[in-house]
Coordinates of C-alpha atoms in Angstrom, one line a residue:
Chain A
M25 CA 59.4 10.4 173.4
L26 CA 59.5 12.7 170.3
T27 CA 60.7 10.5 167.8
S28 CA 58.0 7.3 169.3
L29 CA 55.3 9.8 168.8
K30 CA 56.4 10.6 165.2
T31 CA 56.9 6.7 163.9
K32 CA 53.4 6.1 165.9
A33 CA 51.7 8.6 163.4
N34 CA 53.6 7.2 160.8
G35 CA 53.3 3.9 161.3
G36 CA 50.5 3.3 163.5
K37 CA 51.9 0.2 165.3
P38 CA 52.9 0.7 168.7
T39 CA 55.0 -2.7 168.8
H40 CA 57.4 -1.2 166.0
A41 CA 57.4 2.3 168.6
H42 CA 57.9 -0.4 171.5
N43 CA 60.9 -1.7 169.3
I44 CA 62.8 1.7 168.9
W45 CA 62.4 2.2 171.9
K46 CA 64.1 -1.0 173.7
E47 CA 66.9 -1.2 170.9
H48 CA 68.0 2.8 171.0
R49 CA 66.6 3.2 174.9
E50 CA 69.8 4.4 176.1
K51 CA 70.8 7.0 173.4
Y52 CA 67.4 8.5 174.0
L53 CA 68.3 8.4 177.9
L54 CA 71.6 10.2 177.7
I55 CA 69.9 12.6 175.5
L56 CA 67.1 13.1 177.7
P57 CA 68.0 15.7 180.3
F58 CA 69.2 18.1 177.3
A59 CA 66.3 17.6 175.3
I60 CA 64.4 18.3 178.4
L61 CA 66.3 21.9 179.1
F62 CA 66.2 22.2 175.0
I63 CA 62.4 22.2 174.6
V64 CA 61.7 24.6 177.7
F65 CA 64.1 27.2 177.5
T66 CA 64.6 27.4 173.7
V67 CA 62.0 25.7 171.1
I68 CA 59.1 26.7 173.1
P69 CA 60.0 30.6 173.6
V70 CA 61.4 30.4 169.9
L71 CA 58.1 28.9 168.4
T72 CA 56.2 31.2 170.9
S73 CA 58.1 34.2 169.2
I74 CA 57.2 33.4 165.6
I75 CA 53.6 33.3 166.2
I76 CA 54.1 36.5 168.2
S77 CA 55.1 37.6 165.0
F78 CA 51.6 37.1 163.3
T79 CA 50.3 39.4 165.9
S80 CA 50.2 42.8 167.2
F81 CA 51.1 43.1 170.3
N82 CA 52.2 45.6 172.3
M83 CA 52.9 43.8 176.0
L84 CA 50.0 45.7 177.6
E85 CA 47.0 44.0 175.4
M86 CA 46.7 40.7 174.5
P87 CA 48.1 39.6 171.4
S88 CA 45.7 40.2 168.0
F89 CA 45.9 38.5 165.1
V90 CA 47.1 39.9 162.0
G91 CA 48.4 37.7 159.7
F92 CA 51.0 38.3 157.7
R93 CA 51.1 42.0 158.1
N94 CA 53.9 43.0 159.9
Y95 CA 56.3 40.7 157.7
I96 CA 54.5 43.1 154.6
N97 CA 54.9 46.6 156.5
L98 CA 58.6 45.1 156.9
M99 CA 59.4 44.6 153.2
V100 CA 56.8 47.2 151.4
N101 CA 56.8 50.0 154.2
D102 CA 59.8 50.5 156.1
D103 CA 62.8 52.0 154.9
V104 CA 64.6 51.8 157.7
F105 CA 64.2 48.1 157.2
L106 CA 65.5 47.7 153.9
I107 CA 68.6 50.3 154.7
A108 CA 69.1 48.1 158.2
V109 CA 69.0 45.0 155.7
K110 CA 71.9 46.7 153.2
N111 CA 73.7 47.3 156.1
T112 CA 73.7 44.3 157.5
L113 CA 74.6 41.7 154.2
F114 CA 77.1 44.3 153.4
F115 CA 78.6 44.0 156.5
A116 CA 78.3 40.4 157.1
L117 CA 79.7 40.0 153.4
I118 CA 83.1 41.5 154.6
T119 CA 83.6 40.8 158.4
G120 CA 82.4 36.5 157.7
P121 CA 84.6 34.9 155.4
I122 CA 87.7 37.1 156.7
S123 CA 86.9 36.9 159.9
Y124 CA 86.3 32.9 159.1
I125 CA 89.9 33.1 157.2
M126 CA 91.2 35.0 160.2
C127 CA 90.0 32.8 162.7
F128 CA 91.7 29.6 161.2
V129 CA 94.9 30.8 159.7
F130 CA 95.8 32.2 163.1
S131 CA 94.9 28.7 164.8
W132 CA 97.1 27.1 162.4
L133 CA 100.0 29.3 162.8
I134 CA 100.0 29.3 166.2
N135 CA 99.8 25.2 165.9
E136 CA 103.2 25.7 164.7
L137 CA 104.6 26.9 167.8
T138 CA 105.9 25.0 170.9
P139 CA 103.4 24.5 173.2
K140 CA 104.2 27.3 175.8
V141 CA 104.3 30.1 173.1
R142 CA 101.1 28.8 171.4
A143 CA 99.3 28.6 174.9
F144 CA 100.7 32.4 174.9
M145 CA 99.5 33.6 171.6
T146 CA 96.1 31.9 172.1
L147 CA 95.2 34.1 175.0
V148 CA 96.8 36.7 172.6
F149 CA 94.7 36.7 170.1
Y150 CA 91.9 35.6 172.0
A151 CA 92.0 38.5 174.5
P152 CA 89.5 41.0 172.8
S153 CA 86.7 38.3 173.3
I154 CA 87.7 37.3 176.6
S155 CA 88.0 40.7 177.6
G156 CA 83.6 41.3 178.1
N157 CA 83.0 44.7 177.2
A158 CA 86.7 45.5 175.9
Y159 CA 85.9 47.0 173.1
L160 CA 84.5 50.4 175.0
I161 CA 88.0 50.8 174.1
W162 CA 87.4 51.7 171.0
K163 CA 85.4 54.1 172.1
L164 CA 88.0 56.0 173.6
I165 CA 90.4 55.4 170.7
F166 CA 87.8 57.3 168.2
S167 CA 86.7 59.5 170.8
S168 CA 85.7 63.0 169.0
D169 CA 87.6 64.9 171.1
M170 CA 91.2 65.4 171.4
Y171 CA 91.4 63.2 174.4
G172 CA 90.8 60.3 171.8
Y173 CA 94.1 58.3 170.7
A174 CA 93.4 58.5 166.9
N175 CA 92.8 62.2 167.4
A176 CA 95.8 62.6 169.7
W177 CA 97.9 60.9 167.1
L178 CA 96.8 63.0 164.0
L179 CA 96.7 66.2 165.7
N180 CA 100.4 65.4 167.1
F181 CA 101.5 64.5 163.6
G182 CA 99.8 67.3 161.8
F183 CA 97.8 65.5 159.7
T184 CA 94.9 67.2 160.6
S185 CA 94.3 70.5 162.7
E186 CA 91.3 69.7 164.2
P187 CA 89.9 66.8 166.1
I188 CA 87.8 64.5 163.8
L189 CA 83.7 63.5 164.6
W190 CA 84.6 60.3 163.8
F191 CA 81.0 58.7 165.4
D192 CA 79.5 61.7 163.9
T193 CA 80.5 61.2 160.4
K194 CA 79.0 59.0 158.0
E195 CA 81.7 57.8 156.0
Y196 CA 83.8 56.7 159.1
V197 CA 81.2 54.8 161.1
F198 CA 81.0 51.5 159.0
P199 CA 84.9 51.2 158.5
I200 CA 85.6 51.4 162.2
L201 CA 82.3 49.0 162.9
I202 CA 84.0 46.5 160.9
I203 CA 87.5 47.3 161.8
V204 CA 86.4 46.7 165.8
Q205 CA 84.0 43.3 164.4
L206 CA 87.3 41.6 162.9
W207 CA 89.1 42.5 166.4
L208 CA 86.4 41.1 168.1
S209 CA 86.3 38.1 165.8
L210 CA 88.7 35.4 167.2
G211 CA 85.9 33.6 169.2
V212 CA 84.0 30.8 169.5
S213 CA 85.3 29.1 166.2
F214 CA 89.0 30.1 166.5
L215 CA 89.1 28.4 170.2
A216 CA 87.5 25.3 168.3
F217 CA 89.9 25.8 165.5
V218 CA 92.8 25.8 168.2
A219 CA 91.4 22.6 169.9
G220 CA 90.4 21.1 166.4
L221 CA 94.2 21.1 165.2
Q222 CA 95.4 19.1 168.1
N223 CA 93.3 16.2 167.1
V224 CA 94.7 15.9 163.8
D225 CA 96.5 12.5 163.4
R226 CA 100.3 13.1 163.3
T227 CA 101.2 9.9 161.4
L228 CA 99.1 11.5 158.7
Y229 CA 101.9 14.0 158.2
E230 CA 104.8 11.6 158.0
A231 CA 102.9 9.4 155.7
G232 CA 102.2 12.9 153.2
S233 CA 105.8 14.3 153.5
I234 CA 106.1 10.2 151.6
D235 CA 103.4 10.7 149.5
G236 CA 105.3 13.6 147.8
I237 CA 103.6 16.8 150.0
R238 CA 106.4 19.5 150.1
N239 CA 105.4 22.4 151.7
R240 CA 103.3 23.5 154.5
W241 CA 100.7 24.8 152.0
Q242 CA 99.9 21.0 150.3
E243 CA 99.8 19.8 154.1
L244 CA 97.5 22.2 154.6
W245 CA 95.2 21.9 152.0
Y246 CA 95.4 17.6 151.6
I247 CA 95.6 16.6 155.0
T248 CA 94.7 19.5 157.7
L249 CA 91.4 21.1 156.2
P250 CA 90.2 17.7 155.3
S251 CA 90.8 16.2 159.1
M252 CA 89.0 19.6 160.6
R253 CA 86.1 19.1 158.6
P254 CA 83.3 18.6 161.5
Q255 CA 85.1 22.2 163.2
L256 CA 85.2 24.0 159.8
L257 CA 81.5 23.2 159.9
F258 CA 81.0 24.0 163.4
G259 CA 83.1 27.8 162.5
A260 CA 81.3 28.7 159.7
V261 CA 78.0 28.4 161.4
M262 CA 79.3 30.2 164.5
Q263 CA 80.6 33.3 162.3
I264 CA 77.8 33.7 160.1
T265 CA 75.4 33.7 162.9
S266 CA 77.8 36.2 164.8
S267 CA 78.6 38.3 161.6
L268 CA 74.8 38.9 160.9
S269 CA 73.7 39.8 164.2
V270 CA 75.6 42.7 165.0
S271 CA 74.0 44.8 167.2
Q272 CA 75.6 46.0 170.7
I273 CA 79.5 47.1 169.0
S274 CA 76.7 49.4 166.1
I275 CA 74.8 50.8 169.7
E276 CA 77.6 51.2 172.6
L277 CA 79.9 53.0 169.7
A278 CA 78.1 55.2 167.0
G279 CA 75.3 55.5 169.6
F280 CA 71.3 54.6 168.4
P281 CA 70.0 56.2 166.2
S282 CA 73.6 56.0 164.6
V283 CA 74.1 59.4 162.2
E284 CA 72.1 58.8 158.9
Y285 CA 71.4 55.3 159.9
S286 CA 74.9 54.3 159.0
G287 CA 75.7 51.5 161.9
H288 CA 72.1 50.6 161.8
T289 CA 71.6 46.6 161.0
I290 CA 68.7 44.3 161.3
L291 CA 69.1 43.7 165.1
T292 CA 69.6 47.2 166.1
H293 CA 66.2 47.8 164.5
L294 CA 64.5 44.8 165.9
H295 CA 66.2 46.3 169.4
D296 CA 64.4 49.5 168.5
Y297 CA 60.9 47.8 168.1
G298 CA 61.2 45.2 170.9
F299 CA 63.0 47.9 173.6
L300 CA 62.0 51.3 172.7
R301 CA 58.9 50.9 171.1
Y302 CA 57.2 48.3 172.9
E303 CA 55.7 46.9 169.1
M304 CA 56.6 42.9 170.6
G305 CA 55.0 41.4 166.9
Y306 CA 56.9 43.5 164.8
A307 CA 59.9 42.9 166.7
S308 CA 59.3 38.8 166.4
A309 CA 59.0 39.1 162.7
I310 CA 62.3 41.2 162.3
A311 CA 63.7 38.4 164.2
T312 CA 62.5 35.5 162.0
M313 CA 63.5 37.3 159.0
L314 CA 66.9 37.7 160.3
F315 CA 66.6 33.9 161.1
F316 CA 65.6 32.8 157.6
I317 CA 68.5 34.9 156.0
M318 CA 70.9 32.7 158.5
V319 CA 69.8 29.6 157.5
F320 CA 69.6 30.2 154.0
T321 CA 73.2 31.5 153.8
N322 CA 74.4 28.5 156.2
I323 CA 73.2 26.4 153.5
I324 CA 75.0 28.4 150.8
V325 CA 78.2 28.3 152.9
Q326 CA 77.8 24.3 154.1
K327 CA 77.5 23.4 150.2
A328 CA 80.8 25.2 149.5
L329 CA 82.6 23.8 152.3
R330 CA 81.9 20.2 151.3
K331 CA 84.4 20.5 148.3
V332 CA 87.2 21.8 150.7
G333 CA 89.9 19.3 150.2
S334 CA 88.9 17.8 147.5
Chain B
M22 CA 116.6 39.4 153.7
T23 CA 119.6 37.3 152.5
H24 CA 121.2 38.1 155.9
I25 CA 118.2 37.4 157.9
V26 CA 117.1 34.1 156.4
A27 CA 121.0 33.1 157.0
A28 CA 121.1 34.4 160.4
V29 CA 117.4 32.0 161.2
R30 CA 119.7 29.2 159.6
K31 CA 122.3 29.3 161.8
A32 CA 120.1 29.7 164.6
Y33 CA 117.8 26.7 163.4
A34 CA 121.6 24.7 163.0
A35 CA 122.9 25.6 166.6
R36 CA 119.8 24.5 168.1
K37 CA 119.2 21.6 166.0
I38 CA 115.7 22.4 164.6
R39 CA 115.0 20.7 161.2
R40 CA 111.4 21.0 160.2
R41 CA 109.7 18.4 157.3
N42 CA 108.0 21.1 154.5
R43 CA 108.6 24.2 156.0
S44 CA 111.0 27.0 154.8
I45 CA 112.8 28.8 156.4
L46 CA 111.5 32.4 154.2
G47 CA 108.2 31.2 154.9
D48 CA 108.9 30.8 159.2
I49 CA 109.9 34.1 159.0
S50 CA 107.3 36.0 157.6
L51 CA 104.4 34.1 159.0
T52 CA 106.1 34.6 162.4
T53 CA 106.0 38.9 161.4
F54 CA 102.6 38.4 160.3
L55 CA 101.5 36.7 164.0
A56 CA 103.5 39.1 165.9
I57 CA 102.0 42.4 164.4
F58 CA 98.5 40.7 164.4
G59 CA 99.1 40.2 167.9
I60 CA 100.5 43.5 169.1
F61 CA 96.8 44.7 167.1
S62 CA 95.3 41.7 169.6
V63 CA 96.6 42.2 172.6
W64 CA 97.2 46.1 173.3
P65 CA 93.7 47.3 174.4
L66 CA 94.3 44.7 177.2
V67 CA 97.7 46.4 178.1
F68 CA 95.6 49.4 178.2
V69 CA 93.1 48.1 180.7
I70 CA 96.0 46.8 182.6
N71 CA 97.7 49.9 182.9
N72 CA 94.7 52.1 183.3
A73 CA 94.0 50.1 186.4
F74 CA 97.0 51.9 187.7
K75 CA 97.0 55.2 186.7
P76 CA 95.9 58.0 189.1
L77 CA 93.3 60.3 188.1
T78 CA 95.7 63.1 186.7
E79 CA 97.0 60.2 184.4
I80 CA 93.8 59.2 183.0
F81 CA 92.6 62.8 181.7
I82 CA 96.0 63.6 181.1
F83 CA 96.6 65.2 177.2
P84 CA 97.7 63.7 175.1
P85 CA 97.0 59.9 176.1
R86 CA 99.5 57.7 177.1
L87 CA 99.4 54.2 177.1
F88 CA 101.8 53.0 179.5
V89 CA 101.6 54.3 183.6
Q90 CA 103.8 57.5 184.8
N91 CA 103.7 56.6 188.2
P92 CA 101.9 53.3 188.8
T93 CA 99.3 53.6 192.4
L94 CA 96.9 51.6 193.8
T95 CA 94.4 54.3 194.6
N96 CA 92.1 52.7 192.3
F97 CA 91.8 49.9 194.5
Q98 CA 91.5 51.0 197.5
D99 CA 89.1 53.1 196.7
L100 CA 87.2 50.3 195.2
A101 CA 87.8 48.2 198.7
I102 CA 86.6 51.5 200.5
I103 CA 83.1 51.6 198.4
L104 CA 82.7 47.8 199.1
G105 CA 83.2 48.2 202.2
N106 CA 80.3 50.3 202.4
S107 CA 77.8 47.9 200.8
W108 CA 75.2 46.7 202.6
V109 CA 75.0 43.5 201.2
P110 CA 78.6 42.2 201.8
I111 CA 80.6 41.7 198.8
T112 CA 81.5 37.9 199.7
R113 CA 77.7 37.1 199.2
Y114 CA 77.6 39.0 195.7
I115 CA 80.9 36.5 195.2
F116 CA 79.5 33.1 196.3
N117 CA 76.6 34.0 194.2
T118 CA 78.7 34.6 191.1
V119 CA 81.1 31.3 192.0
F120 CA 78.0 29.0 192.4
I121 CA 76.0 30.5 189.7
T122 CA 79.1 29.6 187.3
V123 CA 80.3 26.2 188.5
V124 CA 77.1 24.6 188.7
G125 CA 76.5 25.8 185.2
T126 CA 79.5 24.9 183.7
V127 CA 79.8 21.6 185.1
G128 CA 76.0 21.1 184.3
T129 CA 76.5 22.4 181.0
V130 CA 79.8 20.5 179.8
I131 CA 78.1 16.8 181.2
I132 CA 74.6 17.4 179.9
S133 CA 75.6 18.4 176.5
S134 CA 78.6 16.0 176.0
M135 CA 76.0 13.5 177.0
A136 CA 73.4 14.5 174.1
A137 CA 76.4 15.1 171.9
F138 CA 77.6 11.2 172.0
P139 CA 74.7 9.8 170.6
L140 CA 74.0 12.2 168.1
A141 CA 77.3 12.3 166.8
K142 CA 77.9 8.8 166.6
Y143 CA 74.7 6.7 165.5
T144 CA 71.4 7.3 163.2
F145 CA 68.2 6.4 164.8
P146 CA 64.8 7.3 164.9
G147 CA 64.5 11.3 165.1
S148 CA 68.4 11.8 165.5
R149 CA 68.7 13.9 162.2
F150 CA 66.0 16.1 163.1
M151 CA 67.4 16.9 166.9
S152 CA 70.6 17.9 164.9
K153 CA 69.3 19.6 162.5
L154 CA 67.1 21.6 165.5
I155 CA 69.8 22.5 167.2
V156 CA 71.9 23.6 164.8
Y157 CA 68.6 26.4 163.4
S158 CA 68.3 27.3 167.3
L159 CA 71.8 28.8 167.3
M160 CA 70.4 31.4 164.5
F161 CA 67.0 32.4 166.1
N162 CA 68.3 35.5 167.9
G163 CA 68.1 35.5 171.8
T164 CA 66.2 39.4 172.2
V165 CA 62.6 38.3 171.0
T166 CA 62.3 35.2 173.1
A167 CA 63.6 36.9 176.6
L168 CA 59.9 37.6 177.3
P169 CA 58.6 34.1 176.4
N170 CA 61.1 33.0 178.6
Y171 CA 60.5 34.7 181.2
L172 CA 56.7 33.7 181.6
I173 CA 58.0 30.3 181.4
M174 CA 60.5 31.0 184.2
S175 CA 57.5 32.4 186.2
K176 CA 55.5 29.4 185.6
L177 CA 58.1 27.4 186.9
Q178 CA 58.6 29.3 189.6
L179 CA 62.2 29.4 188.9
I180 CA 62.1 33.5 188.8
D181 CA 64.4 35.1 191.7
T182 CA 66.6 32.0 191.7
Y183 CA 70.1 31.0 190.8
W184 CA 68.1 28.3 188.1
A185 CA 67.5 31.0 186.0
V186 CA 70.6 32.1 184.7
V187 CA 71.9 28.2 185.1
L188 CA 68.8 26.2 183.7
P189 CA 68.8 27.8 180.0
S190 CA 72.4 28.3 179.9
I191 CA 73.0 24.5 180.3
G192 CA 69.5 23.9 178.0
S193 CA 71.7 26.3 175.1
T194 CA 72.6 24.4 172.1
L195 CA 76.3 26.2 171.5
G196 CA 77.6 23.5 173.9
L197 CA 76.2 20.5 172.3
F198 CA 76.8 21.5 168.8
L199 CA 80.5 22.1 169.8
M200 CA 80.8 17.9 171.1
Q201 CA 79.0 16.7 168.7
N202 CA 81.1 18.0 166.1
F203 CA 84.2 17.1 168.2
M204 CA 82.7 13.8 168.6
V205 CA 82.3 12.5 165.3
Q206 CA 85.9 12.3 164.6
V207 CA 86.4 9.1 167.9
P208 CA 86.8 6.7 165.8
T209 CA 84.0 4.1 165.6
Q210 CA 86.0 1.0 165.5
L211 CA 86.5 2.2 169.5
I212 CA 83.2 1.9 170.3
E213 CA 82.6 -0.9 168.3
A214 CA 85.4 -2.8 170.7
A215 CA 83.8 -1.7 173.6
K216 CA 81.0 -3.0 172.7
M217 CA 82.5 -6.3 172.4
D218 CA 83.6 -6.0 175.6
G219 CA 79.6 -5.5 177.2
A220 CA 80.2 -1.7 177.5
S221 CA 76.8 -0.6 178.1
E222 CA 76.1 2.9 176.1
F223 CA 76.8 5.1 179.2
R224 CA 80.0 3.3 179.9
I225 CA 81.2 4.1 176.4
F226 CA 80.5 7.6 176.8
W227 CA 82.8 8.3 180.0
T228 CA 85.2 6.0 179.4
V229 CA 86.0 6.1 176.0
M230 CA 83.9 9.3 174.7
M231 CA 84.8 11.7 177.0
P232 CA 88.8 10.8 177.0
L233 CA 89.2 11.3 173.3
S234 CA 86.7 14.8 173.6
R235 CA 89.4 16.2 176.2
S236 CA 90.2 19.2 174.0
A237 CA 86.6 20.1 173.0
W238 CA 85.4 19.8 176.4
I239 CA 88.3 22.1 178.2
T240 CA 87.3 24.6 175.2
L241 CA 83.4 24.5 176.4
I242 CA 85.0 25.3 179.7
I243 CA 86.0 28.2 179.0
L244 CA 83.2 29.7 177.1
S245 CA 80.7 28.3 179.9
F246 CA 82.9 29.9 182.3
Q247 CA 83.6 33.0 180.3
A248 CA 79.6 33.6 179.6
L249 CA 78.4 32.9 183.3
W250 CA 80.8 35.0 185.4
G251 CA 79.9 38.0 183.3
T252 CA 76.5 37.4 184.3
T253 CA 74.1 40.2 185.7
G254 CA 71.1 38.1 186.5
G255 CA 69.4 41.0 184.3
G256 CA 65.6 40.2 184.4
F257 CA 65.6 37.4 186.0
I258 CA 67.3 37.7 189.5
F259 CA 65.8 40.8 191.5
T260 CA 66.8 39.9 195.2
E261 CA 69.7 41.9 196.0
K262 CA 71.6 39.0 198.0
L263 CA 71.0 36.9 195.0
K264 CA 72.6 38.9 192.4
P265 CA 76.1 38.4 191.0
V266 CA 79.3 40.2 191.5
S267 CA 79.4 42.1 188.1
Y268 CA 76.1 43.6 189.3
A269 CA 77.2 44.7 192.1
L270 CA 80.5 45.9 189.8
S271 CA 78.6 47.6 187.4
Q272 CA 76.6 49.5 189.9
I273 CA 79.9 51.1 191.0
V274 CA 80.8 51.9 187.8
N275 CA 77.7 53.6 186.3
A276 CA 78.2 56.7 189.3
G277 CA 79.7 58.4 187.0
V278 CA 83.2 60.2 185.6
A279 CA 84.4 60.8 189.3
R280 CA 84.3 56.7 189.2
T281 CA 86.9 56.4 186.0
G282 CA 89.6 55.4 188.3
V283 CA 87.7 53.2 189.9
A284 CA 86.5 51.4 187.0
S285 CA 89.5 50.9 185.4
A286 CA 89.8 48.7 188.4
V287 CA 86.7 46.8 188.4
T288 CA 87.5 46.3 184.9
L289 CA 90.9 44.3 185.5
I290 CA 89.5 42.4 188.3
M291 CA 86.7 40.9 186.7
L292 CA 88.7 40.0 183.6
T293 CA 91.3 38.3 185.7
V294 CA 89.8 35.1 186.8
P295 CA 88.1 34.5 182.9
I296 CA 92.1 35.0 181.7
L297 CA 93.0 32.5 184.9
V298 CA 90.7 29.8 183.4
F299 CA 91.8 29.7 180.4
I300 CA 95.6 29.7 181.2
I301 CA 95.0 26.7 183.2
S302 CA 92.7 24.7 180.9
Q303 CA 94.9 25.9 177.6
S304 CA 97.7 24.4 179.1
N305 CA 96.0 21.2 180.1
V306 CA 94.8 21.3 176.1
I307 CA 98.3 21.2 175.9
Q308 CA 99.5 18.3 178.0
T309 CA 97.1 15.8 176.0
M310 CA 99.2 17.2 172.9
A311 CA 102.1 15.0 174.3
T312 CA 100.2 12.0 173.0
T313 CA 99.4 12.3 169.3
G314 CA 95.9 12.9 167.9
I315 CA 93.3 11.1 167.5
K316 CA 93.7 7.8 165.5
E317 CA 92.0 5.6 163.2

């Protein structure tokens, strides 16, 4: 398909393409159903969005081509976007590594338990992710009146004489969002790690013990981590994308716009232009920028992960 | 501290537990660590469960209480009355959700595993390009692709059908990326051996790859089920009769403060099913554990 076209373009020899098809026919057939859905529902929409990012498009009139104007405006004229980028990067720099390590550490500790306890503990840690919008509970905890749990406790124990306006105070918004994000972060990567740990060949531990491995930390570094490299790479991609795309919890908890843009992220900025102002060209440019930030982060992190256990 | 260590040592000795490369002090501190974070993680769930059984007076009590004092089923009874009055029967909403979830999950697991196998175990023209494309597509945010997506769906006449929700979820890359990363670990010798026996790629996929990546596709079932179960069909399904149950329930909850009690009952009901699926599938992962991991 796609590849055979490519080889035709490269070699210009249809027989060559024919040979490739003959040799790998079954592999292409296995991929085909997914490839069709993937191209139709993911690749084409993404490419369309990237094209729209070079236009001015309000969803009523036809898009008009404006070149790099959206990107230039974003980086030069849009002060709020710069706040959003700063917040997002700062947020990701804290929650990304911590959540990644948390996912691994918890799955690793759980793996030591007996099967029944392990299943239970997996559910306990995965509970926030499976609970849908259960994070809204934090709204109740940090509610600004005295009915909020945090305020009720602080009042009861006399730490404060009047309720704190949590989400209306600039200094509190960001830390609270970080706590909630970390609480939510034992998700896809965590489950992948739990499953990955069960695939580790047990005889390696016995062999390691003979070779002089003395404690659980050496076991972790020399056997477990290297055996789990594919899952670690998978988890890294997942944590990078999730820690850089925080928006919903910010909008739901801190409100939109948040006080002095303290909870403003790249994605809430995108939300603003995409759903409130209907400037799809500009919104697509924001999405494309976020995409490149993620790709760049991913390249760095993957390089670092190659060094694990070596 | 020394007392605790001694007590644990005694308990271990009594139950004949001896573990290689594990210190007792390490065991104690790690267990404590797990317990503290476990409580932090699970307590909002405890809150949701308790809230569902609270009468209205207790929901708005000050200072707020975590545990219910006088448990009642009023919230569930109210919900039943509201649902009884709905002009599309609730069973129809449930059928819609079950159809979308089951077809979507089965489709995702089979189709993305099929594609993951060749990408994980072979290099052939286009394989590297496709793998890169898949990772990078995970990084493009879905909010701006919603519009082009809608246009494509309407061209394909999928709007207002179940398929508008099912097909994109099967074509999403998360499942493939997950399966691919687990299938890389299946020893190549096993595939070679199957080939020597004259097995086709399809046969190898079904008899070698799938059984050996069981823990991965069980994880994928959980993820896919969870995502589809919560879908409201927003933006793609407009006919009331085709809408999923979470849409119907969210309409009830949106009616205001008076529905706070019903809302907590709804939250608990919607949570129960994914949790059950989670428990059933996780215990299956653990059964495969009895056999050892994948060996080279």
